[in-house]
């Protein structure tokens, strides 16, 4: 006789019924004549109960001999239990073993603590653990929310190339690729290309992998990361800041409503996220610098901040920890920022740009700006930055033919996941992190 096959996440719909689950053994406890196997199936975990008296001796022995991560098809009756984390337990009736992991070569990630290097070396297996699985589901929800928000607000997805002839965010962090004897680079950002699709389609976005040969070994830097980048024609810095705060508020709200169970699994304090509602505070760069100087004078940050620099991680950490929601720092000195940023017409030494710093010390999750609209000025900036002008002729065309004010930003998915999940390091935010020292697995 066969029973309905279901998943642990939707088991509540089958209370009182006998169902079949297809998964793996996560853990097993034994207490006299009772076995308590915990099964996982990719959607969650559930505890099973196997009383010796209630099953055949073969079934009892099969369960008793199960090893961690053995694959099993389990049939049992769903029972509500308030104490269970999922709200349900399974009275196991039958277990079919698909592959039993031999005890001489057990699953490497046991339930005790392991060091980070060991876990990263076994990332392909580490992702099976409940916490890592929950983070990956939250990541997927964040990506879906970002795309839903843009799709439902009139943005058209336009995919930029990954292989590119020139830099977008400065030449120091390019990964070169041999392109049939010519030099090409892995993209740092889709921005330049989606500026062109924005002038074709109005409101657009890109979502895809981006690459930076960053030598920084910090908890925020990956060499390969995923970025979502909206770009709007006929829009200025103020429009961009409104978009950024609505975008982030929407994503956080979505995770809180749809991924509450996973947030519980990872132990995230969600009261810190419930306050994330637009509008967000806006802070001029100069005022942010004043805050840092004051903090340094009080001994709250170690190094004095030198005016005119881009903020370092400790500076961002301090600034962002001062607010209960993301803070939007705008109008940095133009000379510390990228070549394409529009100067402030009121005071051209500032760029019309914004960095959104996440609270709880997470720092920059979004960087964006209004783009230079003038052909002459853009050409001058390309020359000043010693960029290869031939490679930018197409980009200059956007200022030759119907140039308009336009603006956009990029949000790094991993930075957003790290903040929303409250993680110490971006390496846990992506299935297989690429960092300065790691390419395996
Ligand atoms: O501030 P960035 O460099 O801005 C750009 O690339 C613009 N072209 C985007 C645009 O305006 N369309 O990068 C944007 C975001 C950062 O705020 C950060 O979240 C993420 O990308 N990011 C990284 N994430 C992980 N590892 C790295 N090495 C990152 N570098 C940037
Ligand atoms: Mg930036």
Short mmCIF file of C-alpha atoms and ligand atoms in Angstrom, two decimals:
data_model
loop_
_atom_site.label_atom_id
_atom_site.label_comp_id
_atom_site.label_asym_id
_atom_site.label_seq_id
_atom_site.Cartn_x
_atom_site.Cartn_y
_atom_site.Cartn_z
CA UNK A 1 0.00 0.00 0.00
CA UNK A 2 1.38 3.43 -0.82
CA UNK A 3 0.80 6.68 1.04
CA UNK A 4 0.92 10.28 -0.15
CA UNK A 5 4.49 11.52 -0.58
CA UNK A 6 4.91 14.87 1.11
CA UNK A 7 7.58 17.23 2.42
CA UNK A 8 8.38 18.20 5.99
CA UNK A 9 7.52 21.85 5.27
CA UNK A 10 3.97 20.94 4.26
CA UNK A 11 3.42 18.05 6.66
CA UNK A 12 0.91 20.08 8.71
CA UNK A 13 -1.68 19.50 5.98
CA UNK A 14 -1.52 15.77 6.75
CA UNK A 15 -2.07 15.74 10.50
CA UNK A 16 -3.41 12.36 11.61
CA UNK A 17 -2.59 10.73 8.25
CA UNK A 18 0.07 8.28 7.22
CA UNK A 19 2.51 9.84 4.75
CA UNK A 20 5.81 9.08 3.06
CA UNK A 21 8.87 11.36 3.31
CA UNK A 22 11.99 11.04 1.17
CA UNK A 23 15.14 12.30 2.82
CA UNK A 24 18.11 11.56 5.01
CA UNK A 25 18.83 10.70 8.61
CA UNK A 26 20.07 13.80 10.39
CA UNK A 27 20.46 12.40 13.90
CA UNK A 28 19.45 9.43 16.03
CA UNK A 29 18.87 9.14 19.76
CA UNK A 30 18.11 5.95 21.61
CA UNK A 31 16.39 5.70 24.94
CA UNK A 32 15.68 2.15 26.10
CA UNK A 33 12.99 0.70 23.89
CA UNK A 34 12.49 3.97 22.03
CA UNK A 35 14.35 5.36 19.02
CA UNK A 36 14.20 9.02 18.07
CA UNK A 37 15.49 9.48 14.54
CA UNK A 38 15.51 13.02 13.17
CA UNK A 39 14.93 13.14 9.43
CA UNK A 40 15.62 15.99 7.03
CA UNK A 41 14.35 16.32 3.48
CA UNK A 42 15.62 19.71 2.27
CA UNK A 43 12.53 21.56 3.43
CA UNK A 44 13.06 21.07 7.16
CA UNK A 45 13.62 18.49 9.88
CA UNK A 46 11.18 16.33 11.82
CA UNK A 47 11.62 13.96 14.74
CA UNK A 48 10.37 10.41 14.33
CA UNK A 49 9.43 8.05 17.12
CA UNK A 50 9.98 4.31 16.93
CA UNK A 51 8.77 2.32 19.98
CA UNK A 52 10.09 -1.23 19.89
CA UNK A 53 6.66 -2.62 20.57
CA UNK A 54 4.98 -0.73 17.72
CA UNK A 55 7.07 -1.89 14.75
CA UNK A 56 8.47 -5.13 13.36
CA UNK A 57 11.85 -6.24 14.77
CA UNK A 58 13.37 -5.66 11.28
CA UNK A 59 12.14 -2.06 11.17
CA UNK A 60 13.41 -1.41 14.69
CA UNK A 61 16.85 -2.80 13.83
CA UNK A 62 16.99 -0.92 10.53
CA UNK A 63 16.37 2.39 12.26
CA UNK A 64 18.70 1.57 15.11
CA UNK A 65 21.53 0.86 12.68
CA UNK A 66 20.99 4.00 10.60
CA UNK A 67 24.00 6.27 10.30
CA UNK A 68 24.05 10.03 9.86
CA UNK A 69 23.13 11.11 6.28
CA UNK A 70 21.98 7.66 5.18
CA UNK A 71 19.28 8.22 2.59
CA UNK A 72 15.87 6.86 3.57
CA UNK A 73 12.25 6.76 2.51
CA UNK A 74 10.14 6.88 5.66
CA UNK A 75 6.47 6.14 6.15
CA UNK A 76 4.68 7.18 9.30
CA UNK A 77 1.72 8.88 10.89
CA UNK A 78 1.82 12.65 11.42
CA UNK A 79 1.10 13.76 14.97
CA UNK A 80 0.88 17.34 16.20
CA UNK A 81 3.28 18.08 19.05
CA UNK A 82 3.56 21.56 20.50
CA UNK A 83 7.07 20.95 21.84
CA UNK A 84 8.48 19.96 18.43
CA UNK A 85 10.25 22.78 16.58
CA UNK A 86 8.22 22.07 13.43
CA UNK A 87 5.03 21.48 15.47
CA UNK A 88 4.81 17.84 14.37
CA UNK A 89 6.32 14.44 15.00
CA UNK A 90 6.20 11.26 12.96
CA UNK A 91 5.15 7.87 14.37
CA UNK A 92 7.39 5.81 12.13
CA UNK A 93 5.85 2.71 10.56
CA UNK A 94 8.32 1.76 7.85
CA UNK A 95 11.80 2.76 6.71
CA UNK A 96 13.35 1.91 3.36
CA UNK A 97 17.10 2.51 3.22
CA UNK A 98 18.32 3.83 -0.13
CA UNK A 99 21.99 4.09 0.81
CA UNK A 100 23.44 3.43 4.20
CA UNK A 101 26.57 5.41 5.05
CA UNK A 102 29.06 2.84 6.40
CA UNK A 103 30.29 3.48 9.93
CA UNK A 104 33.92 2.95 8.88
CA UNK A 105 33.61 6.08 6.67
CA UNK A 106 31.04 8.27 8.42
CA UNK A 107 29.62 11.57 7.24
CA UNK A 108 32.44 14.07 7.94
CA UNK A 109 30.28 16.80 9.47
CA UNK A 110 29.34 15.27 12.79
CA UNK A 111 27.07 17.12 15.16
CA UNK A 112 29.95 18.43 17.25
CA UNK A 113 31.71 21.74 16.55
CA UNK A 114 34.06 22.00 13.59
CA UNK A 115 36.54 24.69 12.58
CA UNK A 116 35.68 27.06 9.74
CA UNK A 117 38.42 25.74 7.44
CA UNK A 118 37.20 22.20 7.84
CA UNK A 119 33.62 23.26 7.16
CA UNK A 120 34.56 25.29 4.08
CA UNK A 121 36.64 22.36 2.79
CA UNK A 122 33.47 20.24 3.10
CA UNK A 123 31.07 22.92 1.95
CA UNK A 124 29.36 20.48 -0.44
CA UNK A 125 28.28 18.50 2.63
CA UNK A 126 28.06 21.34 5.17
CA UNK A 127 25.11 22.82 3.24
CA UNK A 128 23.02 19.82 4.38
CA UNK A 129 23.00 20.98 7.98
CA UNK A 130 19.77 22.70 9.12
CA UNK A 131 21.34 26.12 9.67
CA UNK A 132 23.11 26.24 6.31
CA UNK A 133 20.02 24.97 4.49
CA UNK A 134 17.91 27.66 6.15
CA UNK A 135 20.37 30.36 5.07
CA UNK A 136 20.23 29.13 1.48
CA UNK A 137 16.43 29.21 1.51
CA UNK A 138 16.52 32.77 2.89
CA UNK A 139 19.00 33.75 0.18
CA UNK A 140 16.61 32.40 -2.46
CA UNK A 141 13.76 34.37 -0.89
CA UNK A 142 15.82 37.59 -0.91
CA UNK A 143 16.62 37.13 -4.59
CA UNK A 144 12.99 36.39 -5.42
CA UNK A 145 11.83 39.41 -3.41
CA UNK A 146 14.31 41.70 -5.15
CA UNK A 147 13.18 40.49 -8.55
CA UNK A 148 9.47 40.56 -7.68
CA UNK A 149 9.78 44.14 -6.41
CA UNK A 150 11.45 45.31 -9.61
CA UNK A 151 9.25 43.23 -11.94
CA UNK A 152 6.11 44.60 -10.25
CA UNK A 153 7.32 48.21 -10.36
CA UNK A 154 7.84 48.53 -14.08
CA UNK A 155 11.49 47.44 -14.36
CA UNK A 156 12.49 45.18 -17.26
CA UNK A 157 15.18 42.57 -16.67
CA UNK A 158 18.04 43.08 -19.15
CA UNK A 159 21.06 40.78 -18.83
CA UNK A 160 24.46 42.41 -19.35
CA UNK A 161 27.48 40.44 -20.61
CA UNK A 162 29.87 38.70 -18.22
CA UNK A 163 32.87 38.96 -20.56
CA UNK A 164 33.71 42.62 -21.00
CA UNK A 165 36.39 44.67 -22.72
CA UNK A 166 36.91 47.27 -19.96
CA UNK A 167 36.56 48.17 -16.28
CA UNK A 168 33.46 49.61 -14.62
CA UNK A 169 34.59 50.03 -11.00
CA UNK A 170 38.31 50.81 -11.33
CA UNK A 171 41.04 48.79 -13.00
CA UNK A 172 42.67 47.37 -9.86
CA UNK A 173 40.21 44.55 -9.31
CA UNK A 174 39.79 43.03 -12.77
CA UNK A 175 40.04 39.32 -13.54
CA UNK A 176 41.62 39.02 -16.98
CA UNK A 177 40.53 36.27 -19.37
CA UNK A 178 42.23 35.23 -22.59
CA UNK A 179 39.65 35.91 -25.30
CA UNK A 180 41.04 34.24 -28.43
CA UNK A 181 44.33 36.06 -28.01
CA UNK A 182 42.79 39.34 -26.87
CA UNK A 183 42.44 40.39 -23.26
CA UNK A 184 38.92 40.45 -21.83
CA UNK A 185 37.74 40.82 -18.22
CA UNK A 186 35.08 39.24 -16.07
CA UNK A 187 32.47 41.91 -15.35
CA UNK A 188 32.67 43.94 -12.12
CA UNK A 189 29.15 45.32 -12.57
CA UNK A 190 26.49 45.37 -15.27
CA UNK A 191 25.98 49.08 -14.82
CA UNK A 192 27.46 50.52 -17.99
CA UNK A 193 25.42 48.12 -20.11
CA UNK A 194 22.18 48.66 -18.27
CA UNK A 195 22.62 52.42 -18.62
CA UNK A 196 22.19 51.70 -22.32
CA UNK A 197 19.18 49.42 -21.81
CA UNK A 198 17.64 52.07 -19.49
CA UNK A 199 17.85 54.61 -22.29
CA UNK A 200 16.15 52.03 -24.50
CA UNK A 201 13.48 50.75 -22.07
CA UNK A 202 13.17 53.36 -19.30
CA UNK A 203 13.41 51.32 -16.11
CA UNK A 204 15.58 48.22 -16.19
CA UNK A 205 17.60 45.94 -13.96
CA UNK A 206 20.24 43.29 -14.16
CA UNK A 207 20.81 40.37 -11.86
CA UNK A 208 23.85 38.20 -12.17
CA UNK A 209 27.32 37.24 -11.04
CA UNK A 210 30.02 39.89 -10.82
CA UNK A 211 33.73 39.48 -10.18
CA UNK A 212 36.37 41.46 -8.35
CA UNK A 213 39.98 40.44 -7.89
CA UNK A 214 39.84 41.92 -4.39
CA UNK A 215 42.89 41.13 -2.33
CA UNK A 216 40.91 42.05 0.79
CA UNK A 217 40.47 39.28 3.30
CA UNK A 218 37.49 40.65 5.19
CA UNK A 219 34.16 39.25 6.28
CA UNK A 220 32.43 41.24 3.51
CA UNK A 221 34.47 40.51 0.41
CA UNK A 222 34.07 37.76 -2.12
CA UNK A 223 35.83 37.57 -5.48
CA UNK A 224 32.61 36.34 -7.13
CA UNK A 225 29.31 37.72 -5.92
CA UNK A 226 25.80 38.32 -7.20
CA UNK A 227 24.52 41.80 -7.76
CA UNK A 228 21.06 43.17 -8.51
CA UNK A 229 21.25 46.52 -10.27
CA UNK A 230 18.26 48.72 -11.12
CA UNK A 231 18.75 51.68 -13.47
CA UNK A 232 16.22 54.40 -14.30
CA UNK A 233 16.13 57.00 -17.09
CA UNK A 234 14.86 60.46 -16.11
CA UNK A 235 15.73 59.93 -12.46
CA UNK A 236 18.03 61.76 -10.06
CA UNK A 237 19.71 60.98 -6.74
CA UNK A 238 16.56 61.68 -4.68
CA UNK A 239 14.51 59.25 -6.79
CA UNK A 240 17.26 56.69 -6.33
CA UNK A 241 17.23 57.01 -2.54
CA UNK A 242 13.46 56.51 -2.48
CA UNK A 243 13.85 53.42 -4.62
CA UNK A 244 16.60 52.04 -2.36
CA UNK A 245 14.62 52.42 0.87
CA UNK A 246 11.44 50.93 -0.62
CA UNK A 247 13.39 48.08 -2.19
CA UNK A 248 15.13 47.12 1.06
CA UNK A 249 11.96 47.48 3.16
CA UNK A 250 10.09 45.22 0.77
CA UNK A 251 12.79 42.53 0.85
CA UNK A 252 13.05 42.50 4.65
CA UNK A 253 9.28 42.33 5.04
CA UNK A 254 9.10 39.45 2.56
CA UNK A 255 11.70 37.44 4.47
CA UNK A 256 9.95 38.09 7.79
CA UNK A 257 6.60 36.89 6.46
CA UNK A 258 7.71 33.98 4.29
CA UNK A 259 10.84 32.68 6.03
CA UNK A 260 9.89 33.01 9.70
CA UNK A 261 10.60 29.33 10.36
CA UNK A 262 14.07 29.56 8.82
CA UNK A 263 14.86 32.73 10.74
CA UNK A 264 14.03 30.75 13.88
CA UNK A 265 16.29 27.87 12.84
CA UNK A 266 19.25 30.26 12.50
CA UNK A 267 18.34 32.09 15.71
CA UNK A 268 18.05 35.54 14.14
CA UNK A 269 16.71 38.27 16.44
CA UNK A 270 13.95 39.51 14.17
CA UNK A 271 13.03 42.48 16.37
CA UNK A 272 16.10 44.12 14.78
CA UNK A 273 14.50 43.71 11.36
CA UNK A 274 10.93 44.66 12.21
CA UNK A 275 12.00 48.32 12.39
CA UNK A 276 13.31 48.28 8.80
CA UNK A 277 10.66 50.47 7.19
CA UNK A 278 11.07 53.39 4.78
CA UNK A 279 11.94 56.24 5.11
CA UNK A 280 15.59 55.69 6.04
CA UNK A 281 17.80 58.42 7.50
CA UNK A 282 19.86 60.39 5.00
CA UNK A 283 23.30 61.59 6.02
CA UNK A 284 25.68 63.76 4.02
CA UNK A 285 29.22 62.43 3.76
CA UNK A 286 30.50 65.52 5.58
CA UNK A 287 28.15 64.91 8.50
CA UNK A 288 29.17 61.27 8.62
CA UNK A 289 32.79 62.40 8.86
CA UNK A 290 31.88 64.72 11.74
CA UNK A 291 30.30 61.74 13.54
CA UNK A 292 33.45 59.68 13.04
CA UNK A 293 35.69 62.46 14.34
CA UNK A 294 33.54 62.81 17.41
CA UNK A 295 33.61 59.04 17.96
CA UNK A 296 37.39 59.05 17.64
CA UNK A 297 37.70 61.90 20.14
CA UNK A 298 35.64 59.84 22.60
CA UNK A 299 37.85 56.81 21.98
CA UNK A 300 35.03 54.83 20.34
CA UNK A 301 37.00 54.17 17.17
CA UNK A 302 40.68 53.48 16.97
CA UNK A 303 41.89 55.38 13.92
CA UNK A 304 41.20 59.03 13.14
CA UNK A 305 39.25 59.49 9.93
CA UNK A 306 41.00 61.45 7.23
CA UNK A 307 38.62 63.71 5.35
CA UNK A 308 38.35 62.85 1.68
CA UNK A 309 38.88 59.12 2.10
CA UNK A 310 36.33 56.50 1.26
CA UNK A 311 35.07 54.90 4.48
CA UNK A 312 36.87 51.79 5.65
CA UNK A 313 35.10 48.83 7.21
CA UNK A 314 35.54 50.01 10.84
CA UNK A 315 34.16 53.46 9.88
CA UNK A 316 31.12 51.94 8.18
CA UNK A 317 30.66 49.59 11.08
CA UNK A 318 30.59 52.49 13.52
CA UNK A 319 28.28 54.65 11.39
CA UNK A 320 25.80 51.90 10.67
CA UNK A 321 25.65 50.87 14.31
CA UNK A 322 24.32 54.34 15.16
CA UNK A 323 20.92 53.81 13.49
CA UNK A 324 18.11 51.26 13.89
CA UNK A 325 17.61 51.06 10.15
CA UNK A 326 19.85 51.42 7.12
CA UNK A 327 21.42 54.86 6.75
CA UNK A 328 21.90 56.45 3.34
CA UNK A 329 25.21 58.32 3.13
CA UNK A 330 25.18 60.64 0.14
CA UNK A 331 27.40 63.19 -1.61
CA UNK A 332 30.88 61.75 -1.14
CA UNK A 333 33.77 63.80 -2.49
CA UNK A 334 33.74 63.09 -6.22
CA UNK A 335 37.45 62.23 -6.30
CA UNK A 336 37.06 59.11 -4.11
CA UNK A 337 34.27 57.71 -6.24
CA UNK A 338 33.88 56.14 -9.68
CA UNK A 339 34.46 58.08 -12.91
CA UNK A 340 30.84 58.02 -14.08
CA UNK A 341 29.19 59.86 -11.16
CA UNK A 342 27.38 63.14 -11.76
CA UNK A 343 28.83 66.06 -9.77
CA UNK A 344 26.43 67.96 -7.50
CA UNK A 345 25.49 71.13 -9.44
CA UNK A 346 25.39 73.03 -6.11
CA UNK A 347 28.95 72.07 -5.19
CA UNK A 348 30.69 70.05 -7.90
CA UNK A 349 33.37 68.68 -5.57
CA UNK A 350 30.69 66.28 -4.31
CA UNK A 351 29.26 63.41 -6.33
CA UNK A 352 25.52 62.73 -6.52
CA UNK A 353 26.01 59.28 -5.05
CA UNK A 354 24.69 57.18 -2.20
CA UNK A 355 25.93 54.24 -0.18
CA UNK A 356 23.36 52.43 1.94
CA UNK A 357 24.90 51.12 5.17
CA UNK A 358 23.03 48.31 6.93
CA UNK A 359 22.56 48.49 10.72
CA UNK A 360 24.15 46.32 13.43
CA UNK A 361 27.55 47.16 12.00
CA UNK A 362 27.02 45.43 8.65
CA UNK A 363 28.10 48.37 6.53
CA UNK A 364 27.63 48.99 2.81
CA UNK A 365 25.07 46.82 1.06
CA UNK A 366 24.18 49.24 -1.76
CA UNK A 367 26.27 51.63 -3.82
CA UNK A 368 24.74 53.87 -6.46
CA UNK A 369 24.65 57.26 -8.11
CA UNK A 370 23.24 59.60 -10.66
CA UNK A 371 25.32 59.21 -13.84
CA UNK A 372 27.11 61.93 -15.75
CA UNK A 373 24.80 63.11 -18.54
CA UNK A 374 27.20 65.50 -20.32
CA UNK A 375 29.29 64.10 -23.16
CA UNK A 376 32.20 66.53 -22.57
CA UNK A 377 32.41 65.90 -18.84
CA UNK A 378 32.18 62.12 -19.20
CA UNK A 379 34.93 62.11 -21.83
CA UNK A 380 37.09 64.24 -19.56
CA UNK A 381 36.56 61.84 -16.62
CA UNK A 382 37.43 58.79 -18.74
CA UNK A 383 40.67 60.54 -19.68
CA UNK A 384 41.44 61.64 -16.12
CA UNK A 385 40.97 58.06 -14.93
CA UNK A 386 43.28 56.86 -17.73
CA UNK A 387 40.67 54.47 -19.04
CA UNK A 388 40.98 53.23 -22.65
CA UNK A 389 38.77 55.70 -24.52
CA UNK A 390 38.23 53.36 -27.53
CA UNK A 391 36.55 50.82 -25.25
CA UNK A 392 34.16 53.54 -24.03
CA UNK A 393 33.01 54.98 -27.37
CA UNK A 394 29.73 53.05 -27.18
CA UNK A 395 29.23 54.34 -23.61
CA UNK A 396 29.86 57.90 -24.78
CA UNK A 397 27.21 57.35 -27.49
CA UNK A 398 24.64 57.29 -24.69
CA UNK A 399 25.55 60.97 -24.13
CA UNK A 400 25.65 61.76 -27.86
CA UNK A 401 22.11 60.61 -28.59
CA UNK A 402 19.31 61.76 -26.32
CA UNK A 403 21.24 61.98 -23.06
CA UNK A 404 19.05 62.34 -19.94
CA UNK A 405 19.65 62.37 -16.19
CA UNK A 406 19.66 58.75 -15.09
CA UNK A 407 20.50 56.89 -11.93
CA UNK A 408 20.97 53.41 -10.57
CA UNK A 409 22.46 51.31 -7.81
CA UNK A 410 23.83 47.88 -7.15
CA UNK A 411 23.02 45.70 -4.15
CA UNK A 412 25.33 42.80 -3.36
CA UNK A 413 23.11 39.81 -2.57
CA UNK A 414 25.63 38.24 -0.18
CA UNK A 415 25.98 41.43 1.86
CA UNK A 416 22.19 41.65 2.10
CA UNK A 417 21.92 37.99 3.14
CA UNK A 418 24.67 38.40 5.76
CA UNK A 419 22.84 41.33 7.31
CA UNK A 420 19.32 39.90 7.15
CA UNK A 421 20.49 36.55 8.57
CA UNK A 422 22.81 38.22 11.10
CA UNK A 423 25.90 36.26 9.95
CA UNK A 424 29.51 36.99 10.85
CA UNK A 425 30.87 36.38 7.37
CA UNK A 426 29.67 36.40 3.76
CA UNK A 427 31.14 32.92 3.16
CA UNK A 428 27.95 31.36 4.57
CA UNK A 429 25.62 33.41 2.34
CA UNK A 430 26.32 31.66 -0.97
CA UNK A 431 26.45 27.93 -1.76
CA UNK A 432 30.12 28.01 -2.78
CA UNK A 433 32.00 31.13 -1.76
CA UNK A 434 34.94 32.31 -3.82
CA UNK A 435 37.47 34.18 -1.70
CA UNK A 436 41.11 35.18 -1.88
CA UNK A 437 42.24 31.82 -0.50
CA UNK A 438 39.55 29.42 -1.59
CA UNK A 439 38.55 27.82 -4.90
CA UNK A 440 37.69 24.33 -3.60
CA UNK A 441 35.16 22.72 -3.71
O1 LIG B 1 29.56 49.94 -4.67
P1 LIG B 1 29.81 49.06 -5.85
O2 LIG B 1 31.21 48.84 -6.27
O3 LIG B 1 28.95 49.71 -7.02
C1 LIG B 1 28.90 49.28 -8.30
O4 LIG B 1 29.41 48.26 -8.74
C2 LIG B 1 27.98 50.09 -9.16
N1 LIG B 1 28.42 49.94 -10.55
C3 LIG B 1 26.56 49.61 -8.96
C4 LIG B 1 25.58 50.45 -9.73
O5 LIG B 1 25.49 51.62 -9.49
N2 LIG B 1 24.81 49.83 -10.60
O6 LIG B 1 29.14 47.64 -5.60
C5 LIG B 1 27.77 47.54 -5.33
C6 LIG B 1 27.52 46.57 -4.20
C7 LIG B 1 28.16 46.96 -2.89
O7 LIG B 1 27.39 47.90 -2.19
C8 LIG B 1 28.22 45.63 -2.17
O8 LIG B 1 26.95 45.29 -1.63
C9 LIG B 1 28.50 44.67 -3.29
O9 LIG B 1 28.08 45.30 -4.49
N3 LIG B 1 29.93 44.35 -3.38
C10 LIG B 1 30.48 43.21 -2.93
N4 LIG B 1 29.94 42.15 -2.31
C11 LIG B 1 30.75 41.13 -1.97
N5 LIG B 1 32.07 41.12 -2.23
C12 LIG B 1 32.67 42.16 -2.86
N6 LIG B 1 33.95 42.12 -3.14
C13 LIG B 1 31.85 43.28 -3.23
N7 LIG B 1 32.09 44.45 -3.86
C14 LIG B 1 30.92 45.08 -3.94
MG1 LIG B 2 30.65 50.80 -3.15
#
